[in-house]
Tab-separated table of C-alpha atoms in Angstrom:
chain	number	residue	atom	x	y	z
A	1	UNK	CA	0.148	0.190	0.122
A	2	UNK	CA	1.143	3.307	-0.848
A	3	UNK	CA	1.448	6.408	1.845
A	4	UNK	CA	1.858	8.885	-1.137
A	5	UNK	CA	-1.621	11.201	-0.226
A	6	UNK	CA	-1.061	14.402	1.422
A	7	UNK	CA	-3.756	16.200	3.280
A	8	UNK	CA	-3.433	20.449	3.021
A	9	UNK	CA	-5.359	23.049	4.631
A	10	UNK	CA	-5.077	26.895	4.636
A	11	UNK	CA	-6.982	28.421	7.674
A	12	UNK	CA	-6.924	32.708	8.501
A	13	UNK	CA	-6.937	33.067	11.452
A	14	UNK	CA	-7.572	37.315	12.976
A	15	UNK	CA	-4.429	37.420	15.557
A	16	UNK	CA	-0.482	38.054	14.871
A	17	UNK	CA	1.523	34.783	13.983
A	18	UNK	CA	2.735	35.051	17.926
A	19	UNK	CA	-0.371	34.537	18.797
A	20	UNK	CA	-1.173	31.514	17.017
A	21	UNK	CA	2.304	30.203	17.245
A	22	UNK	CA	1.430	30.073	21.306
A	23	UNK	CA	-2.010	28.377	20.356
A	24	UNK	CA	0.034	25.608	18.321
A	25	UNK	CA	2.980	24.965	21.026
A	26	UNK	CA	1.139	25.267	24.696
A	27	UNK	CA	0.348	22.283	25.873
A	28	UNK	CA	-2.965	24.037	28.029
A	29	UNK	CA	-3.993	25.706	25.097
A	30	UNK	CA	-3.607	22.654	22.534
A	31	UNK	CA	-5.801	20.795	25.030
A	32	UNK	CA	-8.489	23.568	24.610
A	33	UNK	CA	-9.120	22.824	21.177
A	34	UNK	CA	-7.283	19.112	20.207
A	35	UNK	CA	-10.223	16.901	21.480
A	36	UNK	CA	-8.593	17.169	25.073
A	37	UNK	CA	-5.337	16.008	24.065
A	38	UNK	CA	-2.300	16.242	26.632
A	39	UNK	CA	0.926	17.369	23.986
A	40	UNK	CA	4.480	17.137	25.524
A	41	UNK	CA	7.474	18.554	23.636
A	42	UNK	CA	10.206	21.056	24.327
A	43	UNK	CA	9.696	22.517	20.483
A	44	UNK	CA	13.354	21.619	19.930
A	45	UNK	CA	14.747	19.776	16.471
A	46	UNK	CA	15.364	16.650	17.185
A	47	UNK	CA	13.276	16.418	20.720
A	48	UNK	CA	10.367	14.383	20.741
A	49	UNK	CA	6.766	14.815	20.849
A	50	UNK	CA	4.200	13.065	22.577
A	51	UNK	CA	0.095	13.320	22.105
A	52	UNK	CA	-1.693	11.448	24.469
A	53	UNK	CA	-5.344	11.399	25.664
A	54	UNK	CA	-8.775	9.268	25.041
A	55	UNK	CA	-10.688	8.988	21.768
A	56	UNK	CA	-14.421	7.326	21.831
A	57	UNK	CA	-13.583	5.625	24.894
A	58	UNK	CA	-9.588	4.407	23.752
A	59	UNK	CA	-6.360	5.615	25.495
A	60	UNK	CA	-4.204	7.106	22.553
A	61	UNK	CA	-0.357	7.907	22.314
A	62	UNK	CA	0.923	9.272	19.284
A	63	UNK	CA	4.301	9.707	19.005
A	64	UNK	CA	7.237	11.486	16.970
A	65	UNK	CA	10.414	13.827	16.793
A	66	UNK	CA	10.362	16.968	15.929
A	67	UNK	CA	12.126	17.306	12.935
A	68	UNK	CA	12.451	20.822	11.947
A	69	UNK	CA	11.686	24.143	13.701
A	70	UNK	CA	11.895	27.746	12.999
A	71	UNK	CA	9.791	29.236	16.267
A	72	UNK	CA	6.879	31.642	15.239
A	73	UNK	CA	6.759	30.463	11.910
A	74	UNK	CA	7.238	27.125	11.271
A	75	UNK	CA	7.800	23.273	12.337
A	76	UNK	CA	7.699	19.876	11.290
A	77	UNK	CA	7.369	16.733	12.765
A	78	UNK	CA	6.705	12.857	11.973
A	79	UNK	CA	4.149	10.891	13.987
A	80	UNK	CA	2.807	7.333	14.533
A	81	UNK	CA	-0.457	7.103	16.129
A	82	UNK	CA	-1.405	4.093	18.458
A	83	UNK	CA	-4.632	4.242	16.455
A	84	UNK	CA	-3.799	3.707	13.186
A	85	UNK	CA	-3.603	-0.076	14.039
A	86	UNK	CA	-0.171	-0.462	12.464
A	87	UNK	CA	2.887	-1.507	14.096
A	88	UNK	CA	5.586	1.435	15.147
A	89	UNK	CA	7.903	1.369	12.203
A	90	UNK	CA	9.354	4.159	9.945
A	91	UNK	CA	7.307	3.620	7.042
A	92	UNK	CA	4.195	4.159	9.321
A	93	UNK	CA	4.808	7.064	10.533
A	94	UNK	CA	3.400	10.408	8.767
A	95	UNK	CA	4.982	13.923	7.929
A	96	UNK	CA	2.803	17.076	9.883
A	97	UNK	CA	4.406	20.904	8.879
A	98	UNK	CA	2.676	24.058	10.174
A	99	UNK	CA	3.224	26.807	8.758
A	100	UNK	CA	2.106	30.953	9.859
A	101	UNK	CA	2.659	33.546	7.462
A	102	UNK	CA	1.395	37.287	8.534
A	103	UNK	CA	-1.013	38.485	6.508
A	104	UNK	CA	-1.496	42.337	7.789
A	105	UNK	CA	-3.022	41.728	11.385
A	106	UNK	CA	-4.058	38.188	10.113
A	107	UNK	CA	-2.258	34.487	10.179
A	108	UNK	CA	-2.425	32.333	7.404
A	109	UNK	CA	-1.972	28.716	8.805
A	110	UNK	CA	-0.611	26.349	6.347
A	111	UNK	CA	-0.916	22.936	7.466
A	112	UNK	CA	0.465	19.503	5.580
A	113	UNK	CA	0.024	16.173	6.506
A	114	UNK	CA	1.729	13.362	4.113
A	115	UNK	CA	2.139	9.640	4.399
A	116	UNK	CA	-1.449	8.778	3.874
A	117	UNK	CA	-2.574	5.315	2.769
A	118	UNK	CA	-5.612	6.690	0.686
A	119	UNK	CA	-7.654	9.006	-0.222
A	120	UNK	CA	-10.448	8.499	2.121
A	121	UNK	CA	-7.787	8.833	4.955
A	122	UNK	CA	-6.524	12.313	3.303
A	123	UNK	CA	-10.292	13.652	3.113
A	124	UNK	CA	-10.927	12.202	7.067
A	125	UNK	CA	-7.580	13.994	7.916
A	126	UNK	CA	-8.422	17.177	5.870
A	127	UNK	CA	-11.863	17.449	7.858
A	128	UNK	CA	-10.146	16.408	11.254
A	129	UNK	CA	-7.362	19.619	10.689
A	130	UNK	CA	-10.335	22.000	9.594
A	131	UNK	CA	-12.239	21.165	12.583
A	132	UNK	CA	-9.670	21.060	15.121
A	133	UNK	CA	-7.995	24.403	13.525
A	134	UNK	CA	-11.789	25.834	13.481
A	135	UNK	CA	-11.757	25.597	16.823
A	136	UNK	CA	-8.510	26.921	17.420
A	137	UNK	CA	-9.514	30.072	15.412
A	138	UNK	CA	-12.574	30.727	17.275
A	139	UNK	CA	-11.133	30.928	20.877
A	140	UNK	CA	-8.334	32.403	19.193
A	141	UNK	CA	-10.855	34.949	17.842
A	142	UNK	CA	-13.635	35.244	20.610
């Protein structure tokens, strides 16, 4: 099975890039909009990142490594999800990047997730990212 599908979303948030970055990297804020997920990382290149929580009554632990980071602008990490049902081996890791671009007083957040194995999974990922980041946007803009 090929993992060549890529999910992409762009969302405009009426806040500066520093505010959006804080919401993307602060565990206490992530938990508010990301299904109650507990995030753990020091947000440095080469460091681990963990996402832990419960979804539909099942505990999960997603994990990965920060591959690249420019604080306030860009982060890229790989990750494997225990919910995937796939073995924890390199070919089952996806890559996610967040890129922030200032647009006047707003920020454009671009998210790309690759390593997806089907069109259906790609569409599901895009729906999830839109829901998660839409929730974050509402909280930031409130």
